[in-house]
PDB file of C-alpha atoms in Angstrom:
ATOM      1  CA  MET F   1      23.351  70.399 259.576  1.00 23.00           C
ATOM      2  CA  ASN F   2      26.815  71.478 260.726  1.00 26.00           C
ATOM      3  CA  TYR F   3      29.698  69.273 261.730  1.00 26.00           C
ATOM      4  CA  ILE F   4      31.992  71.170 264.036  1.00 28.00           C
ATOM      5  CA  ASN F   5      35.672  70.371 263.851  1.00 31.00           C
ATOM      6  CA  ALA F   6      37.003  69.497 267.285  1.00 31.00           C
ATOM      7  CA  GLY F   7      40.154  71.376 266.357  1.00 31.00           C
ATOM      8  CA  ASP F   8      38.226  74.556 265.584  1.00 33.00           C
ATOM      9  CA  ARG F   9      37.365  76.046 268.951  1.00 30.00           C
ATOM     10  CA  SER F  10      35.377  78.885 267.344  1.00 29.00           C
ATOM     11  CA  GLY F  11      32.751  76.211 266.628  1.00 29.00           C
ATOM     12  CA  CYS F  12      32.006  77.232 263.042  1.00 24.00           C
ATOM     13  CA  LEU F  13      34.032  74.971 260.749  1.00 27.00           C
ATOM     14  CA  SER F  14      32.355  72.034 259.020  1.00 31.00           C
ATOM     15  CA  PHE F  15      34.551  68.935 258.737  1.00 31.00           C
ATOM     16  CA  LEU F  16      32.185  66.364 257.238  1.00 35.00           C
ATOM     17  CA  SER F  17      30.507  67.344 254.016  1.00 34.00           C
ATOM     18  CA  GLY F  18      27.480  65.735 252.380  1.00 38.00           C
ATOM     19  CA  ILE F  19      26.111  64.208 255.562  1.00 42.00           C
ATOM     20  CA  THR F  20      22.686  65.471 256.664  1.00 51.00           C
ATOM     21  CA  ASN F  21      21.399  62.841 259.081  1.00 60.00           C
ATOM     22  CA  LEU F  22      23.600  63.586 262.119  1.00 56.00           C
ATOM     23  CA  SER F  23      24.547  66.869 263.739  1.00 58.00           C
ATOM     24  CA  LEU F  24      27.672  67.252 265.846  1.00 54.00           C
ATOM     25  CA  ILE F  25      27.489  70.242 268.168  1.00 57.00           C
ATOM     26  CA  GLN F  26      30.452  71.241 270.293  1.00 56.00           C
ATOM     27  CA  CYS F  27      29.468  71.567 273.941  1.00 54.00           C
ATOM     28  CA  ASP F  28      32.826  72.678 275.256  1.00 55.00           C
ATOM     29  CA  LEU F  29      36.525  72.076 274.591  1.00 48.00           C
ATOM     30  CA  SER F  30      36.305  68.341 275.254  1.00 57.00           C
ATOM     31  CA  CYS F  31      32.724  67.258 274.637  1.00 57.00           C
ATOM     32  CA  PHE F  32      30.378  66.953 271.659  1.00 59.00           C
ATOM     33  CA  LEU F  33      26.650  66.425 271.271  1.00 59.00           C
ATOM     34  CA  ALA F  34      25.641  63.972 268.507  1.00 60.00           C
ATOM     35  CA  GLN F  35      22.042  64.638 267.505  1.00 62.00           C
ATOM     36  CA  GLN F  36      20.263  62.075 265.312  1.00 57.00           C
ATOM     37  CA  SER F  37      18.302  63.957 262.656  1.00 56.00           C
ATOM     38  CA  LEU F  38      16.644  61.428 260.356  1.00 59.00           C
ATOM     39  CA  PRO F  39      12.870  62.037 260.179  1.00 56.00           C
ATOM     40  CA  PRO F  40      10.499  60.732 261.143  1.00 62.00           C
ATOM     41  CA  VAL F  41      11.936  58.289 263.713  1.00 63.00           C
ATOM     42  CA  ASN F  42      15.718  58.082 263.299  1.00 72.00           C
ATOM     43  CA  SER F  43      15.633  54.613 261.754  1.00 81.00           C
ATOM     44  CA  LEU F  44      19.131  53.157 261.516  1.00 87.00           C
ATOM     45  CA  SER F  45      19.488  52.809 257.739  1.00 90.00           C
ATOM     46  CA  LEU F  46      22.632  51.731 255.865  1.00 93.00           C
ATOM     47  CA  GLU F  47      23.310  55.357 254.937  1.00 90.00           C
ATOM     48  CA  PHE F  48      22.715  56.629 258.448  1.00 88.00           C
ATOM     49  CA  LEU F  49      24.888  53.942 260.049  1.00 91.00           C
ATOM     50  CA  THR F  50      27.696  54.786 257.628  1.00 91.00           C
ATOM     51  CA  ASP F  51      27.395  58.494 258.519  1.00 86.00           C
ATOM     52  CA  VAL F  52      27.506  57.663 262.234  1.00 87.00           C
ATOM     53  CA  CYS F  53      30.608  55.504 261.866  1.00 91.00           C
ATOM     54  CA  ILE F  54      32.424  58.180 259.860  1.00 89.00           C
ATOM     55  CA  ALA F  55      31.566  60.854 262.412  1.00 86.00           C
ATOM     56  CA  LEU F  56      32.629  58.694 265.370  1.00 89.00           C
ATOM     57  CA  GLU F  57      35.898  57.788 263.709  1.00 91.00           C
ATOM     58  CA  LYS F  58      36.654  61.486 263.164  1.00 88.00           C
ATOM     59  CA  LEU F  59      36.010  62.247 266.820  1.00 88.00           C
ATOM     60  CA  GLU F  60      38.112  59.316 268.020  1.00 90.00           C
ATOM     61  CA  MET F  61      41.035  60.653 265.978  1.00 89.00           C
ATOM     62  CA  ASP F  62      40.832  64.022 267.741  1.00 86.00           C
ATOM     63  CA  LYS F  63      42.389  63.311 271.142  1.00 84.00           C
ATOM     64  CA  SER F  64      41.023  66.546 272.529  1.00 85.00           C
ATOM     65  CA  CYS F  65      37.495  65.167 272.197  1.00 87.00           C
ATOM     66  CA  ARG F  66      36.917  63.152 275.358  1.00 92.00           C
ATOM     67  CA  GLY F  67      33.143  62.849 275.568  1.00 91.00           C
ATOM     68  CA  LEU F  68      30.052  62.426 273.400  1.00 91.00           C
ATOM     69  CA  VAL F  69      26.366  62.852 274.288  1.00 92.00           C
ATOM     70  CA  VAL F  70      24.032  60.986 271.932  1.00 90.00           C
ATOM     71  CA  THR F  71      20.454  62.222 271.562  1.00 88.00           C
ATOM     72  CA  SER F  72      17.695  62.931 269.032  1.00 84.00           C
ATOM     73  CA  SER F  73      16.275  66.025 267.353  1.00 80.00           C
ATOM     74  CA  GLN F  74      13.072  64.148 266.490  1.00 79.00           C
ATOM     75  CA  PRO F  75      10.136  64.608 268.886  1.00 77.00           C
ATOM     76  CA  LYS F  76       9.167  61.663 271.102  1.00 88.00           C
ATOM     77  CA  VAL F  77      11.716  59.220 269.674  1.00 87.00           C
ATOM     78  CA  PHE F  78      15.388  58.536 270.394  1.00 91.00           C
ATOM     79  CA  SER F  79      15.655  55.923 267.626  1.00 88.00           C
ATOM     80  CA  ALA F  80      13.132  53.465 266.237  1.00 85.00           C
ATOM     81  CA  GLY F  81      15.909  50.958 265.600  1.00 86.00           C
ATOM     82  CA  LEU F  82      17.141  49.230 262.470  1.00 91.00           C
ATOM     83  CA  ASP F  83      15.500  50.339 259.235  1.00 90.00           C
ATOM     84  CA  ILE F  84      13.279  47.498 258.074  1.00 90.00           C
ATOM     85  CA  LEU F  85      13.402  48.845 254.533  1.00 91.00           C
ATOM     86  CA  ASP F  86      17.062  47.785 254.455  1.00 94.00           C
ATOM     87  CA  MET F  87      16.015  44.248 255.327  1.00 92.00           C
ATOM     88  CA  TYR F  88      12.788  43.810 253.342  1.00 93.00           C
ATOM     89  CA  GLY F  89      12.805  42.927 249.672  1.00 93.00           C
ATOM     90  CA  LYS F  90      16.540  43.454 249.362  1.00 95.00           C
ATOM     91  CA  SER F  91      19.216  41.287 247.769  1.00 95.00           C
ATOM     92  CA  PRO F  92      21.418  39.107 249.961  1.00 96.00           C
ATOM     93  CA  GLU F  93      24.342  41.383 249.015  1.00 97.00           C
ATOM     94  CA  HIS F  94      22.509  44.482 250.288  1.00 96.00           C
ATOM     95  CA  CYS F  95      21.492  42.708 253.495  1.00 96.00           C
ATOM     96  CA  ALA F  96      25.122  41.712 254.056  1.00 97.00           C
ATOM     97  CA  GLU F  97      26.349  45.291 253.620  1.00 97.00           C
ATOM     98  CA  PHE F  98      23.646  46.546 255.943  1.00 97.00           C
ATOM     99  CA  TRP F  99      24.565  44.051 258.674  1.00 97.00           C
ATOM    100  CA  LYS F 100      28.257  44.872 258.369  1.00 97.00           C
ATOM    101  CA  ALA F 101      27.322  48.518 259.012  1.00 96.00           C
ATOM    102  CA  VAL F 102      25.281  47.530 262.070  1.00 96.00           C
ATOM    103  CA  GLN F 103      28.242  45.568 263.401  1.00 97.00           C
ATOM    104  CA  GLU F 104      30.601  48.465 262.733  1.00 97.00           C
ATOM    105  CA  MET F 105      28.364  50.932 264.531  1.00 94.00           C
ATOM    106  CA  TRP F 106      28.233  48.681 267.594  1.00 97.00           C
ATOM    107  CA  LEU F 107      31.976  48.002 267.591  1.00 97.00           C
ATOM    108  CA  LYS F 108      32.824  51.700 267.343  1.00 96.00           C
ATOM    109  CA  PHE F 109      30.425  52.791 270.078  1.00 95.00           C
ATOM    110  CA  TYR F 110      30.911  49.893 272.494  1.00 98.00           C
ATOM    111  CA  GLY F 111      34.689  50.091 272.147  1.00 97.00           C
ATOM    112  CA  SER F 112      34.963  53.873 272.078  1.00 96.00           C
ATOM    113  CA  ASN F 113      37.690  55.524 274.135  1.00 95.00           C
ATOM    114  CA  MET F 114      35.392  58.486 274.661  1.00 94.00           C
ATOM    115  CA  ILE F 115      32.894  58.877 277.471  1.00 95.00           C
ATOM    116  CA  THR F 116      29.528  58.226 275.826  1.00 95.00           C
ATOM    117  CA  ILE F 117      26.242  59.259 277.390  1.00 96.00           C
ATOM    118  CA  ALA F 118      22.860  58.456 275.888  1.00 95.00           C
ATOM    119  CA  ALA F 119      20.310  61.242 276.417  1.00 94.00           C
ATOM    120  CA  VAL F 120      17.243  59.139 275.622  1.00 95.00           C
ATOM    121  CA  ASN F 121      14.592  61.803 274.992  1.00 92.00           C
ATOM    122  CA  GLY F 122      11.979  59.486 273.466  1.00 93.00           C
ATOM    123  CA  SER F 123      11.113  55.885 272.732  1.00 93.00           C
ATOM    124  CA  SER F 124      14.008  53.571 271.893  1.00 93.00           C
ATOM    125  CA  PRO F 125      13.015  50.074 270.714  1.00 94.00           C
ATOM    126  CA  ALA F 126      15.225  47.378 269.169  1.00 93.00           C
ATOM    127  CA  GLY F 127      18.346  48.867 267.557  1.00 92.00           C
ATOM    128  CA  GLY F 128      17.687  52.164 269.326  1.00 93.00           C
ATOM    129  CA  CYS F 129      17.914  50.332 272.631  1.00 96.00           C
ATOM    130  CA  LEU F 130      21.127  48.656 271.474  1.00 96.00           C
ATOM    131  CA  LEU F 131      22.626  52.056 270.595  1.00 94.00           C
ATOM    132  CA  SER F 132      21.807  53.397 274.050  1.00 96.00           C
ATOM    133  CA  MET F 133      23.288  50.292 275.729  1.00 97.00           C
ATOM    134  CA  THR F 134      26.618  50.857 273.974  1.00 97.00           C
ATOM    135  CA  CYS F 135      26.962  54.091 275.921  1.00 97.00           C
ATOM    136  CA  ASP F 136      28.617  54.382 279.329  1.00 98.00           C
ATOM    137  CA  TYR F 137      25.595  56.055 280.942  1.00 98.00           C
ATOM    138  CA  ARG F 138      21.916  56.323 280.000  1.00 98.00           C
ATOM    139  CA  ILE F 139      19.566  59.146 281.017  1.00 97.00           C
ATOM    140  CA  MET F 140      15.936  58.801 279.950  1.00 97.00           C
ATOM    141  CA  ALA F 141      12.999  61.176 279.869  1.00 97.00           C
ATOM    142  CA  ASP F 142      10.537  60.236 282.624  1.00 97.00           C
ATOM    143  CA  ASN F 143       7.508  60.047 280.356  1.00 97.00           C
ATOM    144  CA  PRO F 144       5.300  56.917 280.687  1.00 96.00           C
ATOM    145  CA  ARG F 145       4.415  57.132 276.987  1.00 96.00           C
ATOM    146  CA  TYR F 146       8.032  56.325 276.057  1.00 97.00           C
ATOM    147  CA  SER F 147       9.449  52.800 275.996  1.00 96.00           C
ATOM    148  CA  ILE F 148      12.799  51.053 275.524  1.00 97.00           C
ATOM    149  CA  GLY F 149      13.848  47.460 274.950  1.00 97.00           C
ATOM    150  CA  LEU F 150      14.900  44.768 272.469  1.00 97.00           C
ATOM    151  CA  ASN F 151      11.548  43.737 270.982  1.00 94.00           C
ATOM    152  CA  GLU F 152      12.837  41.803 267.968  1.00 91.00           C
ATOM    153  CA  THR F 153      10.869  38.616 268.652  1.00 92.00           C
ATOM    154  CA  LYS F 154       7.625  40.481 268.165  1.00 89.00           C
ATOM    155  CA  LEU F 155       8.669  41.095 264.589  1.00 83.00           C
ATOM    156  CA  GLY F 156       9.667  37.482 264.103  1.00 84.00           C
ATOM    157  CA  ILE F 157      13.372  38.356 264.316  1.00 86.00           C
ATOM    158  CA  VAL F 158      15.946  36.866 266.672  1.00 90.00           C
ATOM    159  CA  ALA F 159      18.395  39.248 268.340  1.00 94.00           C
ATOM    160  CA  PRO F 160      21.977  38.137 267.515  1.00 95.00           C
ATOM    161  CA  PHE F 161      24.380  36.963 270.191  1.00 97.00           C
ATOM    162  CA  TRP F 162      26.107  40.343 270.534  1.00 97.00           C
ATOM    163  CA  PHE F 163      22.785  42.155 271.120  1.00 97.00           C
ATOM    164  CA  LYS F 164      22.157  39.527 273.816  1.00 98.00           C
ATOM    165  CA  ASP F 165      25.627  39.883 275.292  1.00 98.00           C
ATOM    166  CA  THR F 166      25.288  43.672 275.466  1.00 98.00           C
ATOM    167  CA  MET F 167      22.005  43.388 277.336  1.00 98.00           C
ATOM    168  CA  VAL F 168      23.334  40.708 279.696  1.00 98.00           C
ATOM    169  CA  ASN F 169      26.233  43.041 280.514  1.00 98.00           C
ATOM    170  CA  THR F 170      23.694  45.784 281.238  1.00 98.00           C
ATOM    171  CA  VAL F 171      20.836  44.123 283.156  1.00 98.00           C
ATOM    172  CA  GLY F 172      21.971  40.566 283.890  1.00 98.00           C
ATOM    173  CA  HIS F 173      21.138  37.135 282.500  1.00 98.00           C
ATOM    174  CA  ARG F 174      17.633  36.502 283.864  1.00 98.00           C
ATOM    175  CA  ALA F 175      16.247  39.928 282.956  1.00 97.00           C
ATOM    176  CA  THR F 176      17.747  39.549 279.471  1.00 98.00           C
ATOM    177  CA  GLU F 177      16.266  36.082 279.020  1.00 97.00           C
ATOM    178  CA  MET F 178      12.789  37.360 279.829  1.00 97.00           C
ATOM    179  CA  ALA F 179      13.211  40.529 277.793  1.00 97.00           C
ATOM    180  CA  LEU F 180      14.457  38.840 274.625  1.00 97.00           C
ATOM    181  CA  GLN F 181      12.028  35.925 274.598  1.00 97.00           C
ATOM    182  CA  LEU F 182       9.004  38.120 275.191  1.00 97.00           C
ATOM    183  CA  GLY F 183      10.241  41.088 273.157  1.00 96.00           C
ATOM    184  CA  LEU F 184       9.577  43.373 276.120  1.00 97.00           C
ATOM    185  CA  LEU F 185       9.409  47.127 275.845  1.00 97.00           C
ATOM    186  CA  TYR F 186       9.883  48.796 279.226  1.00 98.00           C
ATOM    187  CA  SER F 187       8.461  52.044 280.498  1.00 98.00           C
ATOM    188  CA  PRO F 188      11.092  54.463 281.820  1.00 98.00           C
ATOM    189  CA  ALA F 189      10.293  53.428 285.436  1.00 98.00           C
ATOM    190  CA  GLU F 190      10.571  49.738 284.555  1.00 98.00           C
ATOM    191  CA  ALA F 191      13.797  50.313 282.644  1.00 98.00           C
ATOM    192  CA  LEU F 192      15.319  52.110 285.645  1.00 98.00           C
ATOM    193  CA  LYS F 193      14.256  49.288 287.949  1.00 98.00           C
ATOM    194  CA  ILE F 194      16.132  46.606 285.968  1.00 98.00           C
ATOM    195  CA  GLY F 195      19.127  48.863 285.179  1.00 98.00           C
ATOM    196  CA  LEU F 196      18.439  49.328 281.482  1.00 98.00           C
ATOM    197  CA  VAL F 197      18.750  53.075 282.118  1.00 98.00           C
ATOM    198  CA  ASP F 198      20.683  54.751 284.902  1.00 98.00           C
ATOM    199  CA  GLN F 199      18.645  57.849 285.592  1.00 98.00           C
ATOM    200  CA  LEU F 200      15.212  59.355 284.896  1.00 98.00           C
ATOM    201  CA  VAL F 201      14.645  63.097 284.651  1.00 97.00           C
ATOM    202  CA  HIS F 202      11.909  65.418 283.458  1.00 96.00           C
ATOM    203  CA  GLU F 203      11.714  65.575 279.702  1.00 93.00           C
ATOM    204  CA  ASP F 204      13.088  69.090 279.453  1.00 93.00           C
ATOM    205  CA  GLN F 205      16.046  68.242 281.699  1.00 95.00           C
ATOM    206  CA  VAL F 206      17.499  65.324 279.738  1.00 94.00           C
ATOM    207  CA  LEU F 207      20.210  67.256 277.915  1.00 91.00           C
ATOM    208  CA  THR F 208      21.065  69.460 280.893  1.00 92.00           C
ATOM    209  CA  THR F 209      21.475  66.405 283.089  1.00 95.00           C
ATOM    210  CA  ALA F 210      23.582  64.685 280.444  1.00 93.00           C
ATOM    211  CA  THR F 211      26.037  67.603 280.274  1.00 90.00           C
ATOM    212  CA  GLU F 212      26.196  67.771 284.088  1.00 92.00           C
ATOM    213  CA  THR F 213      26.862  64.039 284.254  1.00 95.00           C
ATOM    214  CA  MET F 214      29.536  64.354 281.581  1.00 93.00           C
ATOM    215  CA  THR F 215      31.383  66.826 283.775  1.00 92.00           C
ATOM    216  CA  LYS F 216      31.648  64.195 286.527  1.00 94.00           C
ATOM    217  CA  TRP F 217      32.958  61.568 284.121  1.00 95.00           C
ATOM    218  CA  LEU F 218      35.461  63.998 282.615  1.00 93.00           C
ATOM    219  CA  ALA F 219      36.984  64.500 286.087  1.00 95.00           C
ATOM    220  CA  ILE F 220      38.327  60.913 285.957  1.00 96.00           C
ATOM    221  CA  PRO F 221      41.788  60.545 284.355  1.00 95.00           C
ATOM    222  CA  ASP F 222      41.289  59.238 280.816  1.00 94.00           C
ATOM    223  CA  HIS F 223      43.918  56.510 280.871  1.00 96.00           C
ATOM    224  CA  ALA F 224      42.514  54.852 283.986  1.00 97.00           C
ATOM    225  CA  ARG F 225      38.916  55.099 282.834  1.00 97.00           C
ATOM    226  CA  GLN F 226      39.715  53.850 279.283  1.00 97.00           C
ATOM    227  CA  LEU F 227      41.673  50.845 280.539  1.00 98.00           C
ATOM    228  CA  THR F 228      38.887  49.943 282.943  1.00 98.00           C
ATOM    229  CA  LYS F 229      36.260  50.270 280.184  1.00 98.00           C
ATOM    230  CA  SER F 230      38.347  48.066 277.892  1.00 97.00           C
ATOM    231  CA  MET F 231      38.795  45.471 280.655  1.00 97.00           C
ATOM    232  CA  MET F 232      35.031  45.294 281.108  1.00 98.00           C
ATOM    233  CA  ARG F 233      34.037  45.264 277.440  1.00 98.00           C
ATOM    234  CA  LYS F 234      36.906  43.665 275.522  1.00 97.00           C
ATOM    235  CA  PRO F 235      35.703  40.026 275.882  1.00 97.00           C
ATOM    236  CA  THR F 236      32.315  40.964 274.374  1.00 98.00           C
ATOM    237  CA  ILE F 237      33.949  42.982 271.581  1.00 98.00           C
ATOM    238  CA  ASP F 238      36.460  40.208 270.815  1.00 98.00           C
ATOM    239  CA  LYS F 239      33.647  37.668 270.515  1.00 98.00           C
ATOM    240  CA  LEU F 240      31.997  39.587 267.666  1.00 98.00           C
ATOM    241  CA  ALA F 241      35.302  40.575 266.075  1.00 97.00           C
ATOM    242  CA  ALA F 242      36.264  36.883 265.818  1.00 97.00           C
ATOM    243  CA  ASN F 243      32.902  35.921 264.343  1.00 97.00           C
ATOM    244  CA  ARG F 244      31.914  38.832 262.100  1.00 97.00           C
ATOM    245  CA  GLU F 245      31.755  36.941 258.848  1.00 97.00           C
ATOM    246  CA  ALA F 246      29.773  34.046 260.321  1.00 97.00           C
ATOM    247  CA  ASP F 247      27.402  36.511 261.966  1.00 97.00           C
ATOM    248  CA  VAL F 248      26.781  38.280 258.629  1.00 98.00           C
ATOM    249  CA  ASN F 249      26.171  34.972 256.891  1.00 97.00           C
ATOM    250  CA  ASN F 250      23.750  33.879 259.604  1.00 96.00           C
ATOM    251  CA  PHE F 251      21.882  37.168 259.386  1.00 96.00           C
ATOM    252  CA  VAL F 252      21.571  37.068 255.599  1.00 97.00           C
ATOM    253  CA  LYS F 253      20.420  33.439 255.655  1.00 96.00           C
ATOM    254  CA  PHE F 254      17.837  34.245 258.313  1.00 94.00           C
ATOM    255  CA  ILE F 255      16.504  37.573 257.051  1.00 94.00           C
ATOM    256  CA  THR F 256      16.027  36.396 253.469  1.00 95.00           C
ATOM    257  CA  LYS F 257      13.840  33.442 254.477  1.00 94.00           C
ATOM    258  CA  ASP F 258      10.367  33.672 252.951  1.00 93.00           C
ATOM    259  CA  SER F 259       8.723  33.391 256.376  1.00 91.00           C
ATOM    260  CA  ILE F 260      10.793  36.254 257.799  1.00 91.00           C
ATOM    261  CA  GLN F 261      10.223  38.434 254.725  1.00 92.00           C
ATOM    262  CA  LYS F 262       6.509  37.783 255.120  1.00 91.00           C
ATOM    263  CA  SER F 263       6.598  38.842 258.772  1.00 87.00           C
ATOM    264  CA  LEU F 264       8.465  42.040 257.888  1.00 88.00           C
ATOM    265  CA  GLY F 265       6.018  42.762 255.090  1.00 91.00           C
ATOM    266  CA  MET F 266       3.055  42.369 257.456  1.00 88.00           C
ATOM    267  CA  TYR F 267       4.710  44.693 259.947  1.00 84.00           C
ATOM    268  CA  LEU F 268       5.279  47.347 257.276  1.00 86.00           C
ATOM    269  CA  GLU F 269       1.633  47.071 256.215  1.00 87.00           C
ATOM    270  CA  MET F 270       0.566  47.555 259.811  1.00 85.00           C
ATOM    271  CA  LEU F 271       2.685  50.719 260.014  1.00 77.00           C
ATOM    272  CA  LYS F 272       1.090  52.046 256.805  1.00 79.00           C
ATOM    273  CA  ARG F 273      -2.411  51.447 258.197  1.00 81.00           C
ATOM    274  CA  ARG F 274      -1.420  53.135 261.439  1.00 76.00           C
ATOM    275  CA  LYS F 275      -0.288  56.233 259.541  1.00 70.00           C
ATOM    276  CA  ALA F 276      -3.409  56.350 257.363  1.00 63.00           C
TER     277      ALA F 276
END
């Protein structure tokens, strides 16, 4: 996997070594494509989240990089969400580090100065849905076999307040209340109807549409767009920033409960049987 330096307009210089789970491809002089490449389903592991945060920080530092399209190289899946293996059978210390990385990923994406567009070319449950909601615009493949949503309750997990806040900001309070309590996964048509995604296109047109949409967003002066984005999102960002430690402690206390570990174990066993 190559990481293309935004300062190298020939598009052939690697600037992040040792990272294999995320590809950065330069689309033009001001836009990059971030392609998740973690088989089989782009689970958001501690390692992967760390890679993503490093890559995003590098792009933010390069002021010539104004836009980022986020997509997947894995067939039929955008991201399956948080890696359960980083939450099951792990020490409290590991769980804490993992949750800090989840927080950091959200803070960097939700507060990014760049234009971020999610090219959702497959299913996107749980943390995958959260990642897409951090973006400024979401384009999803119009395939009824795909789904998107925060389905944590079906695994016996409670979505934290900042997951909830992000969804409220996206689809409104009532739709979020229903979605989170029932752990709903929406078809592309249903997701478009409630505003969870902004546009549906044919599967082979997702990336093309994302780059065309990016061109429209790039036409807006950066300073005005960035200040407006900050005005809209800063209260939500500040809320987590002021409560990060307490949020980590709450997560560790919750996820290490015997009952929750049992639920996660049962879910993993179900996945194994499904693969067999």
